Coordinates of N, CA and C in Angstrom, one line a residue:
Q2 N 0.8 -1.2 0.0 CA 0.0 0.0 0.0 C 0.9 1.2 0.0
V3 N 0.6 2.2 -0.9 CA 1.4 3.4 -1.0 C 0.7 4.5 -0.1
Q4 N 1.5 5.2 0.6 CA 1.0 6.3 1.4 C 1.9 7.5 1.3
L5 N 1.3 8.7 1.6 CA 2.0 9.9 1.6 C 2.1 10.5 3.1
V6 N 3.2 10.9 3.5 CA 3.4 11.5 4.8 C 4.1 12.8 4.7
E7 N 3.4 13.9 5.2 CA 3.9 15.2 5.2 C 4.6 15.6 6.5
S8 N 5.5 16.5 6.4 CA 6.1 17.1 7.6 C 6.6 18.5 7.3
G9 N 7.0 19.2 8.3 CA 7.6 20.5 8.1 C 6.8 21.7 8.4
G10 N 5.5 21.5 8.8 CA 4.7 22.7 9.1 C 5.1 23.3 10.4
G11 N 4.5 24.4 10.8 CA 4.8 25.1 12.0 C 4.3 26.5 12.0
L12 N 4.8 27.2 13.0 CA 4.5 28.6 13.2 C 5.7 29.5 12.9
V13 N 5.4 30.5 12.0 CA 6.5 31.4 11.6 C 6.0 32.8 11.5
Q14 N 6.9 33.7 11.7 CA 6.5 35.1 11.5 C 6.4 35.5 10.0
A15 N 5.6 36.5 9.8 CA 5.5 37.0 8.4 C 6.9 37.4 7.9
G16 N 7.2 37.0 6.6 CA 8.5 37.2 6.1 C 9.4 36.1 6.2
G17 N 9.0 35.1 7.0 CA 9.9 34.0 7.3 C 9.7 32.9 6.2
S18 N 10.4 31.8 6.5 CA 10.4 30.6 5.6 C 10.1 29.3 6.3
L19 N 9.5 28.4 5.5 CA 9.3 27.1 6.0 C 9.5 26.1 4.8
R20 N 9.9 24.9 5.1 CA 10.0 23.9 4.0 C 9.1 22.7 4.4
L21 N 8.2 22.4 3.5 CA 7.4 21.2 3.7 C 7.9 20.1 2.9
S22 N 7.7 18.9 3.4 CA 8.1 17.7 2.6 C 7.0 16.7 2.6
C23 N 6.9 15.9 1.6 CA 5.9 14.8 1.5 C 6.5 13.6 0.8
A24 N 6.6 12.6 1.6 CA 7.3 11.4 1.2 C 6.3 10.3 0.8
A25 N 6.5 9.7 -0.4 CA 5.6 8.6 -0.8 C 6.4 7.3 -0.5
S26 N 5.7 6.4 0.2 CA 6.3 5.1 0.5 C 5.4 4.0 0.1
G27 N 6.0 2.8 -0.1 CA 5.3 1.7 -0.5 C 6.1 0.9 -1.5
S28 N 5.4 0.0 -2.3 CA 6.1 -0.8 -3.2 C 5.4 -0.9 -4.5
S29 N 6.1 -1.1 -5.6 CA 5.6 -1.4 -6.9 C 4.7 -0.2 -7.4
F30 N 5.3 1.0 -7.4 CA 4.5 2.1 -7.9 C 5.5 3.1 -8.6
S31 N 5.0 3.9 -9.5 CA 5.8 5.0 -10.0 C 4.9 6.3 -9.9
I32 N 5.6 7.4 -9.8 CA 4.9 8.7 -9.6 C 4.8 9.4 -10.9
N33 N 3.6 9.9 -11.2 CA 3.4 10.7 -12.5 C 3.5 12.2 -12.2
A34 N 3.0 12.6 -11.0 CA 2.9 14.0 -10.7 C 2.7 14.1 -9.2
M35 N 3.1 15.2 -8.6 CA 2.9 15.5 -7.2 C 2.5 16.9 -7.1
G36 N 1.8 17.2 -6.0 CA 1.4 18.6 -5.9 C 1.1 19.0 -4.4
W37 N 0.9 20.2 -4.2 CA 0.5 20.8 -2.9 C -0.8 21.6 -3.0
Y38 N -1.7 21.4 -2.1 CA -2.9 22.1 -1.9 C -2.9 22.7 -0.5
R39 N -3.8 23.7 -0.3 CA -4.0 24.2 1.0 C -5.4 24.6 1.3
Q40 N -5.8 24.6 2.5 CA -7.1 25.0 2.9 C -7.1 25.8 4.2
A41 N -7.5 27.0 4.1 CA -7.6 27.9 5.2 C -9.0 27.8 5.9
P42 N -9.1 28.1 7.1 CA -10.4 28.0 7.8 C -11.5 28.8 7.1
G43 N -12.6 28.1 6.8 CA -13.7 28.8 6.2 C -13.6 29.0 4.7
K44 N -12.5 28.5 4.1 CA -12.3 28.7 2.7 C -12.2 27.3 2.0
Q45 N -12.4 27.4 0.7 CA -12.3 26.1 -0.1 C -10.8 25.8 -0.3
R46 N -10.6 24.5 -0.6 CA -9.2 24.0 -0.8 C -8.7 24.7 -2.1
E47 N -7.4 25.1 -2.0 CA -6.8 25.9 -3.1 C -5.6 25.1 -3.6
W48 N -5.4 25.0 -4.9 CA -4.2 24.4 -5.4 C -3.1 25.4 -5.3
V49 N -1.9 24.9 -4.9 CA -0.7 25.8 -4.7 C 0.3 25.6 -5.7
A50 N 0.8 24.3 -5.9 CA 1.9 24.1 -6.8 C 1.9 22.6 -7.3
G51 N 2.5 22.3 -8.4 CA 2.6 21.0 -8.9 C 3.8 20.7 -9.7
I52 N 4.2 19.5 -9.7 CA 5.4 19.1 -10.4 C 5.2 17.8 -11.2
L53 N 5.5 17.8 -12.4 CA 5.3 16.6 -13.2 C 6.6 15.7 -13.2
N54 N 6.4 14.5 -13.7 CA 7.5 13.5 -13.6 C 8.7 14.0 -14.4
G55 N 8.5 14.8 -15.4 CA 9.6 15.3 -16.2 C 10.3 16.5 -15.6
G56 N 9.7 17.0 -14.5 CA 10.3 18.1 -13.8 C 9.7 19.5 -14.0
S57 N 8.7 19.5 -14.9 CA 8.0 20.8 -15.1 C 7.2 21.2 -13.8
T58 N 7.3 22.5 -13.5 CA 6.6 22.9 -12.3 C 5.6 24.0 -12.6
Y59 N 4.6 24.1 -11.8 CA 3.5 25.0 -12.0 C 3.1 25.6 -10.6
Y60 N 2.7 26.9 -10.6 CA 2.4 27.6 -9.4 C 1.1 28.4 -9.5
A61 N 0.4 28.5 -8.4 CA -0.7 29.4 -8.3 C -0.2 30.8 -8.3
D62 N -0.9 31.8 -8.9 CA -0.4 33.2 -8.9 C -0.1 33.7 -7.5
S63 N -0.9 33.3 -6.6 CA -0.7 33.8 -5.2 C 0.6 33.4 -4.6
V64 N 1.3 32.4 -5.1 CA 2.6 32.0 -4.5 C 3.7 32.1 -5.4
K65 N 3.5 32.4 -6.7 CA 4.5 32.5 -7.7 C 5.6 33.5 -7.2
G66 N 6.9 33.0 -7.3 CA 8.0 33.9 -6.9 C 8.3 33.8 -5.5
R67 N 7.5 33.2 -4.7 CA 7.8 33.0 -3.2 C 7.9 31.5 -2.9
F68 N 7.2 30.6 -3.5 CA 7.3 29.2 -3.2 C 8.0 28.5 -4.3
T69 N 8.7 27.4 -4.0 CA 9.4 26.6 -5.0 C 9.0 25.1 -4.7
I70 N 8.6 24.4 -5.7 CA 8.3 23.0 -5.5 C 9.4 22.2 -6.2
Y71 N 9.9 21.2 -5.6 CA 10.9 20.3 -6.2 C 10.8 18.9 -5.7
K72 N 11.4 18.0 -6.4 CA 11.2 16.6 -6.0 C 12.5 15.9 -6.0
V73 N 12.8 15.1 -5.0 CA 14.0 14.2 -4.9 C 13.5 12.8 -4.7
E74 N 13.7 12.0 -5.7 CA 13.2 10.6 -5.7 C 11.7 10.6 -5.4
N75 N 11.3 10.0 -4.3 CA 9.8 9.9 -4.1 C 9.3 10.9 -3.0
T76 N 10.1 12.0 -2.8 CA 9.7 13.0 -1.9 C 9.6 14.4 -2.6
V77 N 8.5 15.0 -2.4 CA 8.3 16.4 -2.9 C 8.4 17.4 -1.8
Y78 N 9.0 18.5 -2.1 CA 9.2 19.6 -1.2 C 8.5 20.8 -1.6
L79 N 8.2 21.6 -0.7 CA 7.6 23.0 -1.0 C 8.4 23.9 -0.1
Q80 N 9.3 24.7 -0.7 CA 10.1 25.7 0.0 C 9.2 27.0 -0.1
M81 N 8.9 27.5 1.1 CA 8.0 28.7 1.2 C 8.8 29.8 1.8
N82 N 9.0 30.9 1.0 CA 9.7 32.1 1.5 C 8.8 33.3 1.5
S83 N 9.2 34.3 2.2 CA 8.4 35.5 2.2 C 7.0 35.2 2.6
L84 N 6.8 34.4 3.6 CA 5.5 34.0 4.0 C 4.6 35.2 4.5
K85 N 3.3 35.1 4.2 CA 2.4 36.1 4.6 C 1.3 35.5 5.5
P86 N 0.6 36.3 6.3 CA -0.4 35.7 7.1 C -1.5 35.0 6.3
E87 N -1.8 35.5 5.1 CA -2.8 34.8 4.3 C -2.3 33.4 3.7
D88 N -1.1 33.1 4.0 CA -0.6 31.7 3.7 C -1.0 30.7 4.7
T89 N -1.5 31.2 5.8 CA -1.9 30.3 6.9 C -3.0 29.3 6.4
A90 N -2.7 28.0 6.6 CA -3.6 27.0 6.1 C -3.1 25.6 6.5
V91 N -3.9 24.6 6.3 CA -3.4 23.2 6.3 C -3.0 22.9 4.9
Y92 N -1.8 22.5 4.8 CA -1.2 22.1 3.5 C -1.2 20.6 3.3
C93 N -1.7 20.1 2.2 CA -1.8 18.7 1.9 C -1.0 18.5 0.6
C94 N -0.3 17.4 0.5 CA 0.2 17.0 -0.7 C -0.6 15.9 -1.4
N95 N -0.5 15.8 -2.7 CA -1.1 14.7 -3.4 C -0.2 14.1 -4.4
A96 N -0.4 12.9 -4.9 CA 0.4 12.3 -5.8 C -0.4 11.4 -6.8
E97 N -0.2 11.6 -8.0 CA -0.8 10.6 -9.0 C 0.2 9.6 -9.3
I98 N -0.2 8.3 -9.0 CA 0.7 7.2 -9.1 C 0.2 6.2 -10.0
T99 N 1.1 5.4 -10.5 CA 0.7 4.2 -11.3 C 1.2 2.9 -10.6
T100 N 0.3 2.0 -10.3 CA 0.7 0.8 -9.7 C 0.5 -0.3 -10.8
V101 N 0.7 -1.5 -10.4 CA 0.6 -2.7 -11.3 C -0.8 -2.8 -11.9
V102 N -1.8 -2.4 -11.1 CA -3.2 -2.6 -11.6 C -3.9 -1.3 -12.0
A103 N -3.5 -0.2 -11.6 CA -4.3 1.0 -11.9 C -3.5 2.3 -11.6
Q104 N -4.1 3.4 -12.1 CA -3.6 4.7 -11.6 C -4.4 5.2 -10.4
R105 N -3.8 5.8 -9.5 CA -4.4 6.3 -8.3 C -4.0 7.7 -7.9
L106 N -4.9 8.4 -7.2 CA -4.6 9.7 -6.7 C -4.6 9.6 -5.2
L107 N -3.4 9.9 -4.6 CA -3.3 9.7 -3.2 C -3.2 11.1 -2.5
W108 N -3.7 11.2 -1.3 CA -3.6 12.4 -0.5 C -2.9 12.1 0.8
G109 N -2.1 13.1 1.3 CA -1.6 13.1 2.6 C -2.6 13.6 3.6
K110 N -2.3 13.5 4.9 CA -3.2 14.0 5.9 C -3.1 15.5 6.2
G111 N -2.0 16.1 5.8 CA -1.9 17.5 5.9 C -1.0 18.0 7.0
T112 N -0.5 19.2 6.9 CA 0.4 19.7 8.0 C 0.0 21.2 8.1
Q113 N -0.1 21.7 9.3 CA -0.5 23.1 9.6 C 0.6 24.1 9.4
V114 N 0.3 25.1 8.7 CA 1.3 26.2 8.6 C 0.5 27.5 9.1
T115 N 1.1 28.1 10.1 CA 0.6 29.3 10.6 C 1.6 30.5 10.5
V116 N 1.2 31.6 9.9 CA 2.1 32.7 9.7 C 1.5 33.9 10.5
S117 N 2.2 34.3 11.5 CA 1.8 35.4 12.3 C 2.2 36.8 11.8
S118 N 1.4 37.8 12.0 CA 1.7 39.1 11.5 C 2.6 39.9 12.5

């Protein structure tokens, strides 16, 4: 069984930085794409960034120039710089994987990021 485990959230002051990580573990799978979403209290889930297997990266306008997504083997990272209070949210990673029998979309449980003003 393949699962995603996030880490790296926490409390930081505005202007600070955090790095989130999301590791995919299991057997007999390959990763097609990985990404990060976030959900702030009372708001809908928002896509943040994505990375394809070939290395292409994509960002929401709200984080472009401040966040960087990159992948090392089966772990995806989100480097977040110049954080703003409006970045406060639960951040979840997802991964589109291919197993022996099917393609699947997996989600992690999320990690809290809080940016104080």
